[in-house]
PDB file of C-alpha atoms in Angstrom:
ATOM      1  CA  UNK X   1      54.174  24.061   6.076  1.00 61.00           C
ATOM      2  CA  UNK X   2      56.395  26.934   7.145  1.00 67.00           C
ATOM      3  CA  UNK X   3      56.521  27.114  10.925  1.00 92.00           C
ATOM      4  CA  UNK X   4      57.608  29.474  13.660  1.00 96.00           C
ATOM      5  CA  UNK X   5      58.030  27.927  17.097  1.00 96.00           C
ATOM      6  CA  UNK X   6      58.052  29.627  20.495  1.00 95.00           C
ATOM      7  CA  UNK X   7      57.728  28.376  24.056  1.00 89.00           C
ATOM      8  CA  UNK X   8      54.314  29.483  25.279  1.00 85.00           C
ATOM      9  CA  UNK X   9      55.581  30.184  28.803  1.00 87.00           C
ATOM     10  CA  UNK X  10      54.717  31.791  31.045  1.00 94.00           C
ATOM     11  CA  UNK X  11      58.186  33.202  31.527  1.00 97.00           C
ATOM     12  CA  UNK X  12      58.412  34.873  34.911  1.00 97.00           C
ATOM     13  CA  UNK X  13      61.211  37.292  35.804  1.00 97.00           C
ATOM     14  CA  UNK X  14      61.662  39.769  38.658  1.00 98.00           C
ATOM     15  CA  UNK X  15      61.698  43.491  37.985  1.00 98.00           C
ATOM     16  CA  UNK X  16      65.117  44.646  36.800  1.00 98.00           C
ATOM     17  CA  UNK X  17      66.178  41.250  35.440  1.00 98.00           C
ATOM     18  CA  UNK X  18      66.901  40.292  31.838  1.00 98.00           C
ATOM     19  CA  UNK X  19      64.105  38.449  30.031  1.00 97.00           C
ATOM     20  CA  UNK X  20      65.171  36.158  27.193  1.00 97.00           C
ATOM     21  CA  UNK X  21      62.612  35.091  24.580  1.00 97.00           C
ATOM     22  CA  UNK X  22      63.428  32.553  21.897  1.00 97.00           C
ATOM     23  CA  UNK X  23      62.055  31.546  18.516  1.00 97.00           C
ATOM     24  CA  UNK X  24      62.992  29.035  15.809  1.00 97.00           C
ATOM     25  CA  UNK X  25      61.772  28.971  12.228  1.00 96.00           C
ATOM     26  CA  UNK X  26      61.688  26.305   9.560  1.00 95.00           C
ATOM     27  CA  UNK X  27      62.106  28.214   6.266  1.00 91.00           C
ATOM     28  CA  UNK X  28      65.840  28.507   5.666  1.00 91.00           C
ATOM     29  CA  UNK X  29      65.200  31.101   2.930  1.00 89.00           C
ATOM     30  CA  UNK X  30      63.559  33.590   5.315  1.00 90.00           C
ATOM     31  CA  UNK X  31      65.158  37.036   5.321  1.00 91.00           C
ATOM     32  CA  UNK X  32      63.069  39.263   7.611  1.00 93.00           C
ATOM     33  CA  UNK X  33      62.284  38.702  11.274  1.00 96.00           C
ATOM     34  CA  UNK X  34      60.076  40.599  13.681  1.00 96.00           C
ATOM     35  CA  UNK X  35      59.083  40.783  17.313  1.00 97.00           C
ATOM     36  CA  UNK X  36      55.617  42.010  18.223  1.00 97.00           C
ATOM     37  CA  UNK X  37      54.274  42.715  21.712  1.00 98.00           C
ATOM     38  CA  UNK X  38      50.622  42.055  22.468  1.00 98.00           C
ATOM     39  CA  UNK X  39      48.912  43.202  25.640  1.00 98.00           C
ATOM     40  CA  UNK X  40      45.813  41.314  26.713  1.00 96.00           C
ATOM     41  CA  UNK X  41      42.814  42.405  24.649  1.00 94.00           C
ATOM     42  CA  UNK X  42      44.926  44.564  22.340  1.00 96.00           C
ATOM     43  CA  UNK X  43      46.353  44.093  18.862  1.00 97.00           C
ATOM     44  CA  UNK X  44      50.026  43.225  18.221  1.00 97.00           C
ATOM     45  CA  UNK X  45      52.512  46.102  18.214  1.00 96.00           C
ATOM     46  CA  UNK X  46      55.803  45.950  16.299  1.00 95.00           C
ATOM     47  CA  UNK X  47      58.766  46.459  18.637  1.00 96.00           C
ATOM     48  CA  UNK X  48      61.798  45.133  16.729  1.00 95.00           C
ATOM     49  CA  UNK X  49      62.828  43.885  13.314  1.00 95.00           C
ATOM     50  CA  UNK X  50      66.101  42.330  12.196  1.00 96.00           C
ATOM     51  CA  UNK X  51      67.404  41.272   8.798  1.00 94.00           C
ATOM     52  CA  UNK X  52      71.104  40.503   9.338  1.00 92.00           C
ATOM     53  CA  UNK X  53      72.910  37.967  11.467  1.00 94.00           C
ATOM     54  CA  UNK X  54      74.049  39.330  14.810  1.00 95.00           C
ATOM     55  CA  UNK X  55      72.548  41.710  17.325  1.00 96.00           C
ATOM     56  CA  UNK X  56      70.370  44.765  16.921  1.00 96.00           C
ATOM     57  CA  UNK X  57      69.789  47.015  19.925  1.00 97.00           C
ATOM     58  CA  UNK X  58      67.001  49.521  20.526  1.00 96.00           C
ATOM     59  CA  UNK X  59      66.812  50.921  24.030  1.00 97.00           C
ATOM     60  CA  UNK X  60      66.213  48.073  26.477  1.00 98.00           C
ATOM     61  CA  UNK X  61      65.522  45.619  23.654  1.00 98.00           C
ATOM     62  CA  UNK X  62      68.078  43.541  21.743  1.00 98.00           C
ATOM     63  CA  UNK X  63      67.129  41.229  18.894  1.00 97.00           C
ATOM     64  CA  UNK X  64      69.553  38.469  17.949  1.00 97.00           C
ATOM     65  CA  UNK X  65      69.517  36.518  14.703  1.00 97.00           C
ATOM     66  CA  UNK X  66      71.407  33.364  13.750  1.00 96.00           C
ATOM     67  CA  UNK X  67      70.346  32.255  10.279  1.00 95.00           C
ATOM     68  CA  UNK X  68      72.574  29.174  10.307  1.00 95.00           C
ATOM     69  CA  UNK X  69      70.735  27.887  13.374  1.00 95.00           C
ATOM     70  CA  UNK X  70      67.394  29.360  12.230  1.00 96.00           C
ATOM     71  CA  UNK X  71      67.062  31.056  15.574  1.00 96.00           C
ATOM     72  CA  UNK X  72      65.851  34.482  16.651  1.00 97.00           C
ATOM     73  CA  UNK X  73      65.794  35.847  20.163  1.00 97.00           C
ATOM     74  CA  UNK X  74      64.695  38.957  22.021  1.00 98.00           C
ATOM     75  CA  UNK X  75      66.395  40.189  25.171  1.00 98.00           C
ATOM     76  CA  UNK X  76      64.678  42.721  27.411  1.00 98.00           C
ATOM     77  CA  UNK X  77      67.046  44.374  29.875  1.00 98.00           C
ATOM     78  CA  UNK X  78      65.916  45.957  33.137  1.00 98.00           C
ATOM     79  CA  UNK X  79      62.506  44.315  32.794  1.00 98.00           C
ATOM     80  CA  UNK X  80      59.565  46.361  34.065  1.00 98.00           C
ATOM     81  CA  UNK X  81      56.057  45.251  35.112  1.00 97.00           C
ATOM     82  CA  UNK X  82      54.791  47.166  32.062  1.00 97.00           C
ATOM     83  CA  UNK X  83      56.707  44.674  29.878  1.00 98.00           C
ATOM     84  CA  UNK X  84      54.288  41.931  30.982  1.00 98.00           C
ATOM     85  CA  UNK X  85      52.627  40.857  27.753  1.00 98.00           C
ATOM     86  CA  UNK X  86      52.703  38.171  25.081  1.00 97.00           C
ATOM     87  CA  UNK X  87      55.648  38.426  22.697  1.00 98.00           C
ATOM     88  CA  UNK X  88      55.088  37.166  19.174  1.00 98.00           C
ATOM     89  CA  UNK X  89      57.906  36.157  16.853  1.00 97.00           C
ATOM     90  CA  UNK X  90      57.137  36.588  13.136  1.00 96.00           C
ATOM     91  CA  UNK X  91      58.975  35.683   9.955  1.00 95.00           C
ATOM     92  CA  UNK X  92      58.224  37.087   6.503  1.00 92.00           C
ATOM     93  CA  UNK X  93      57.619  34.507   3.797  1.00 90.00           C
ATOM     94  CA  UNK X  94      59.974  34.663   0.841  1.00 87.00           C
ATOM     95  CA  UNK X  95      57.372  36.268  -1.424  1.00 87.00           C
ATOM     96  CA  UNK X  96      56.893  39.082   1.075  1.00 86.00           C
ATOM     97  CA  UNK X  97      53.136  38.539   1.085  1.00 89.00           C
ATOM     98  CA  UNK X  98      52.720  37.465   4.692  1.00 92.00           C
ATOM     99  CA  UNK X  99      54.228  37.298   8.148  1.00 93.00           C
ATOM    100  CA  UNK X 100      54.116  33.860   9.746  1.00 95.00           C
ATOM    101  CA  UNK X 101      53.624  34.174  13.490  1.00 96.00           C
ATOM    102  CA  UNK X 102      54.504  31.887  16.362  1.00 97.00           C
ATOM    103  CA  UNK X 103      51.968  31.265  19.109  1.00 96.00           C
ATOM    104  CA  UNK X 104      53.686  33.740  21.390  1.00 97.00           C
ATOM    105  CA  UNK X 105      55.471  33.635  24.743  1.00 97.00           C
ATOM    106  CA  UNK X 106      53.753  35.154  27.759  1.00 97.00           C
ATOM    107  CA  UNK X 107      56.109  37.235  29.902  1.00 97.00           C
ATOM    108  CA  UNK X 108      55.285  38.163  33.473  1.00 97.00           C
ATOM    109  CA  UNK X 109      57.491  40.695  35.284  1.00 98.00           C
ATOM    110  CA  UNK X 110      56.926  40.844  39.010  1.00 96.00           C
ATOM    111  CA  UNK X 111      57.639  43.943  41.094  1.00 91.00           C
TER     112      UNK X 111
ATOM    113  CA  UNK V   1      43.151  58.752  10.134  1.00 55.00           C
ATOM    114  CA  UNK V   2      46.524  58.116  11.706  1.00 79.00           C
ATOM    115  CA  UNK V   3      46.160  54.370  12.114  1.00 93.00           C
ATOM    116  CA  UNK V   4      44.425  51.321  10.683  1.00 97.00           C
ATOM    117  CA  UNK V   5      40.731  51.497  11.505  1.00 97.00           C
ATOM    118  CA  UNK V   6      38.497  48.435  11.767  1.00 98.00           C
ATOM    119  CA  UNK V   7      34.767  48.164  12.258  1.00 98.00           C
ATOM    120  CA  UNK V   8      32.758  46.924  13.950  1.00 98.00           C
ATOM    121  CA  UNK V   9      34.842  46.479  17.081  1.00 98.00           C
ATOM    122  CA  UNK V  10      32.640  43.582  18.209  1.00 98.00           C
ATOM    123  CA  UNK V  11      30.233  41.418  16.250  1.00 98.00           C
ATOM    124  CA  UNK V  12      27.924  38.679  17.506  1.00 98.00           C
ATOM    125  CA  UNK V  13      26.462  36.508  14.768  1.00 98.00           C
ATOM    126  CA  UNK V  14      24.081  33.596  14.879  1.00 98.00           C
ATOM    127  CA  UNK V  15      25.409  30.430  13.276  1.00 98.00           C
ATOM    128  CA  UNK V  16      24.620  30.499   9.585  1.00 98.00           C
ATOM    129  CA  UNK V  17      24.510  34.288   9.355  1.00 98.00           C
ATOM    130  CA  UNK V  18      26.714  36.230   6.917  1.00 98.00           C
ATOM    131  CA  UNK V  19      29.032  38.933   8.306  1.00 98.00           C
ATOM    132  CA  UNK V  20      31.126  41.712   6.762  1.00 98.00           C
ATOM    133  CA  UNK V  21      34.148  43.211   8.492  1.00 98.00           C
ATOM    134  CA  UNK V  22      35.630  46.495   7.347  1.00 98.00           C
ATOM    135  CA  UNK V  23      39.219  47.744   7.307  1.00 98.00           C
ATOM    136  CA  UNK V  24      40.387  51.291   6.587  1.00 98.00           C
ATOM    137  CA  UNK V  25      44.174  51.187   6.070  1.00 96.00           C
ATOM    138  CA  UNK V  26      46.628  53.992   6.706  1.00 94.00           C
ATOM    139  CA  UNK V  27      46.317  56.495   3.869  1.00 93.00           C
ATOM    140  CA  UNK V  28      48.676  55.722   1.003  1.00 91.00           C
ATOM    141  CA  UNK V  29      49.557  52.223   2.177  1.00 93.00           C
ATOM    142  CA  UNK V  30      49.801  49.926  -0.805  1.00 94.00           C
ATOM    143  CA  UNK V  31      49.661  46.619   1.066  1.00 95.00           C
ATOM    144  CA  UNK V  32      46.792  45.320   3.170  1.00 96.00           C
ATOM    145  CA  UNK V  33      46.689  42.076   5.108  1.00 97.00           C
ATOM    146  CA  UNK V  34      43.963  40.151   6.965  1.00 98.00           C
ATOM    147  CA  UNK V  35      44.701  37.820   9.864  1.00 98.00           C
ATOM    148  CA  UNK V  36      42.623  35.607  12.140  1.00 98.00           C
ATOM    149  CA  UNK V  37      43.640  35.245  15.788  1.00 98.00           C
ATOM    150  CA  UNK V  38      41.998  32.580  17.924  1.00 97.00           C
ATOM    151  CA  UNK V  39      42.211  32.830  21.704  1.00 94.00           C
ATOM    152  CA  UNK V  40      45.687  31.949  22.959  1.00 92.00           C
ATOM    153  CA  UNK V  41      47.140  31.651  19.473  1.00 95.00           C
ATOM    154  CA  UNK V  42      49.280  33.818  17.242  1.00 96.00           C
ATOM    155  CA  UNK V  43      47.711  35.612  14.278  1.00 97.00           C
ATOM    156  CA  UNK V  44      47.111  33.339  11.269  1.00 97.00           C
ATOM    157  CA  UNK V  45      47.490  34.858   7.810  1.00 96.00           C
ATOM    158  CA  UNK V  46      44.350  34.959   5.672  1.00 98.00           C
ATOM    159  CA  UNK V  47      44.992  37.124   2.623  1.00 97.00           C
ATOM    160  CA  UNK V  48      47.108  39.919   1.115  1.00 96.00           C
ATOM    161  CA  UNK V  49      46.261  42.793  -1.230  1.00 96.00           C
ATOM    162  CA  UNK V  50      48.609  45.013  -3.152  1.00 95.00           C
ATOM    163  CA  UNK V  51      46.414  47.951  -4.109  1.00 96.00           C
ATOM    164  CA  UNK V  52      43.224  46.332  -5.456  1.00 96.00           C
ATOM    165  CA  UNK V  53      44.898  43.073  -6.473  1.00 97.00           C
ATOM    166  CA  UNK V  54      44.516  40.094  -4.169  1.00 97.00           C
ATOM    167  CA  UNK V  55      47.972  38.550  -4.590  1.00 95.00           C
ATOM    168  CA  UNK V  56      47.811  35.889  -1.907  1.00 95.00           C
ATOM    169  CA  UNK V  57      44.705  34.216  -0.522  1.00 95.00           C
ATOM    170  CA  UNK V  58      46.365  31.001   0.550  1.00 95.00           C
ATOM    171  CA  UNK V  59      45.307  31.424   4.174  1.00 96.00           C
ATOM    172  CA  UNK V  60      41.565  31.668   3.646  1.00 97.00           C
ATOM    173  CA  UNK V  61      40.250  28.573   5.478  1.00 95.00           C
ATOM    174  CA  UNK V  62      37.300  27.824   3.209  1.00 95.00           C
ATOM    175  CA  UNK V  63      35.270  29.194   0.332  1.00 96.00           C
ATOM    176  CA  UNK V  64      32.984  30.786   2.926  1.00 98.00           C
ATOM    177  CA  UNK V  65      35.645  33.453   3.386  1.00 98.00           C
ATOM    178  CA  UNK V  66      35.938  36.195   0.792  1.00 97.00           C
ATOM    179  CA  UNK V  67      37.883  39.456   0.804  1.00 98.00           C
ATOM    180  CA  UNK V  68      37.893  42.435  -1.518  1.00 98.00           C
ATOM    181  CA  UNK V  69      39.565  45.818  -1.894  1.00 98.00           C
ATOM    182  CA  UNK V  70      37.912  47.197  -5.020  1.00 96.00           C
ATOM    183  CA  UNK V  71      39.481  50.682  -5.095  1.00 94.00           C
ATOM    184  CA  UNK V  72      42.781  49.826  -3.465  1.00 93.00           C
ATOM    185  CA  UNK V  73      41.885  51.456  -0.164  1.00 95.00           C
ATOM    186  CA  UNK V  74      39.112  50.139   2.121  1.00 97.00           C
ATOM    187  CA  UNK V  75      38.853  46.363   2.358  1.00 98.00           C
ATOM    188  CA  UNK V  76      36.015  44.093   3.418  1.00 98.00           C
ATOM    189  CA  UNK V  77      36.334  40.551   4.728  1.00 98.00           C
ATOM    190  CA  UNK V  78      33.103  38.625   4.293  1.00 98.00           C
ATOM    191  CA  UNK V  79      32.293  35.357   6.001  1.00 98.00           C
ATOM    192  CA  UNK V  80      29.263  33.471   4.732  1.00 98.00           C
ATOM    193  CA  UNK V  81      27.224  30.978   6.747  1.00 98.00           C
ATOM    194  CA  UNK V  82      29.273  31.576   9.900  1.00 98.00           C
ATOM    195  CA  UNK V  83      30.242  28.593  12.052  1.00 98.00           C
ATOM    196  CA  UNK V  84      31.296  28.491  15.700  1.00 97.00           C
ATOM    197  CA  UNK V  85      34.894  27.812  14.705  1.00 97.00           C
ATOM    198  CA  UNK V  86      34.929  31.208  12.961  1.00 98.00           C
ATOM    199  CA  UNK V  87      34.832  32.888  16.399  1.00 98.00           C
ATOM    200  CA  UNK V  88      38.095  34.832  16.660  1.00 98.00           C
ATOM    201  CA  UNK V  89      39.598  38.289  16.433  1.00 98.00           C
ATOM    202  CA  UNK V  90      40.041  39.401  12.835  1.00 98.00           C
ATOM    203  CA  UNK V  91      43.002  41.731  12.434  1.00 98.00           C
ATOM    204  CA  UNK V  92      43.759  43.979   9.504  1.00 98.00           C
ATOM    205  CA  UNK V  93      47.192  45.464   8.861  1.00 96.00           C
ATOM    206  CA  UNK V  94      48.633  47.804   6.276  1.00 95.00           C
ATOM    207  CA  UNK V  95      52.102  48.616   5.043  1.00 92.00           C
ATOM    208  CA  UNK V  96      53.691  51.003   2.548  1.00 90.00           C
ATOM    209  CA  UNK V  97      55.439  47.969   1.056  1.00 83.00           C
ATOM    210  CA  UNK V  98      55.279  44.181   1.299  1.00 77.00           C
ATOM    211  CA  UNK V  99      55.437  42.176   4.508  1.00 73.00           C
ATOM    212  CA  UNK V 100      59.244  42.229   4.576  1.00 75.00           C
ATOM    213  CA  UNK V 101      59.259  45.486   6.547  1.00 79.00           C
ATOM    214  CA  UNK V 102      56.609  44.626   9.116  1.00 83.00           C
ATOM    215  CA  UNK V 103      53.309  46.376   9.451  1.00 87.00           C
ATOM    216  CA  UNK V 104      50.814  48.125  11.713  1.00 91.00           C
ATOM    217  CA  UNK V 105      47.717  46.309  12.906  1.00 96.00           C
ATOM    218  CA  UNK V 106      44.287  47.767  13.512  1.00 97.00           C
ATOM    219  CA  UNK V 107      42.422  47.173  16.769  1.00 97.00           C
ATOM    220  CA  UNK V 108      40.658  44.152  15.312  1.00 98.00           C
ATOM    221  CA  UNK V 109      37.083  42.914  15.164  1.00 98.00           C
ATOM    222  CA  UNK V 110      36.098  40.301  17.733  1.00 98.00           C
ATOM    223  CA  UNK V 111      33.610  37.938  16.097  1.00 98.00           C
ATOM    224  CA  UNK V 112      31.557  35.636  18.289  1.00 98.00           C
ATOM    225  CA  UNK V 113      29.339  33.079  16.576  1.00 98.00           C
ATOM    226  CA  UNK V 114      26.551  31.726  18.785  1.00 97.00           C
TER     227      UNK V 114
END
């Protein structure tokens, strides 16, 4: 069974701080990695994807990938109350037919 | 439309009833995916279509679940003889390619079985 693991949280950070979200995956052959944000009662929204080892930055978001350690992370700089949501890590299966999701980490940013 | 459209938005079914959930993907998107999301959990993969071909149905939990996409556009997820454990949000997503590039979800259908 291919798995994606995340701490469920909640992760609480003050406004303006850096939030760090982590994810590990079991399938060493995985090539594509995604972070989705899900507000309560809404559907998941794609915010970042990463395919290569290292960092990928987009605005306040940085995704980090370490395939040797089978580890993906998402950093949110200058966290805002509007960032409060559940963040889902997802990994594409090798056939490209599905994304396997973790259970999500709930982030709470206090003003 | 501009996004993935799902209907109905909410569905209440009595245990044992059959239900049909509809998904209208983004126009031109080849790939269509169905997921089930229970409360407090991440989405669980159900099935994948490439055009009208159902290439992966490994996530369907039982033979009560059936999905089709006969013309390679609109898809229907059918659940027969619904059970309480089927209560969840059913999400549809579409993509111009396979899952490797991520995809856009619809708003989902919240199914409650009573």
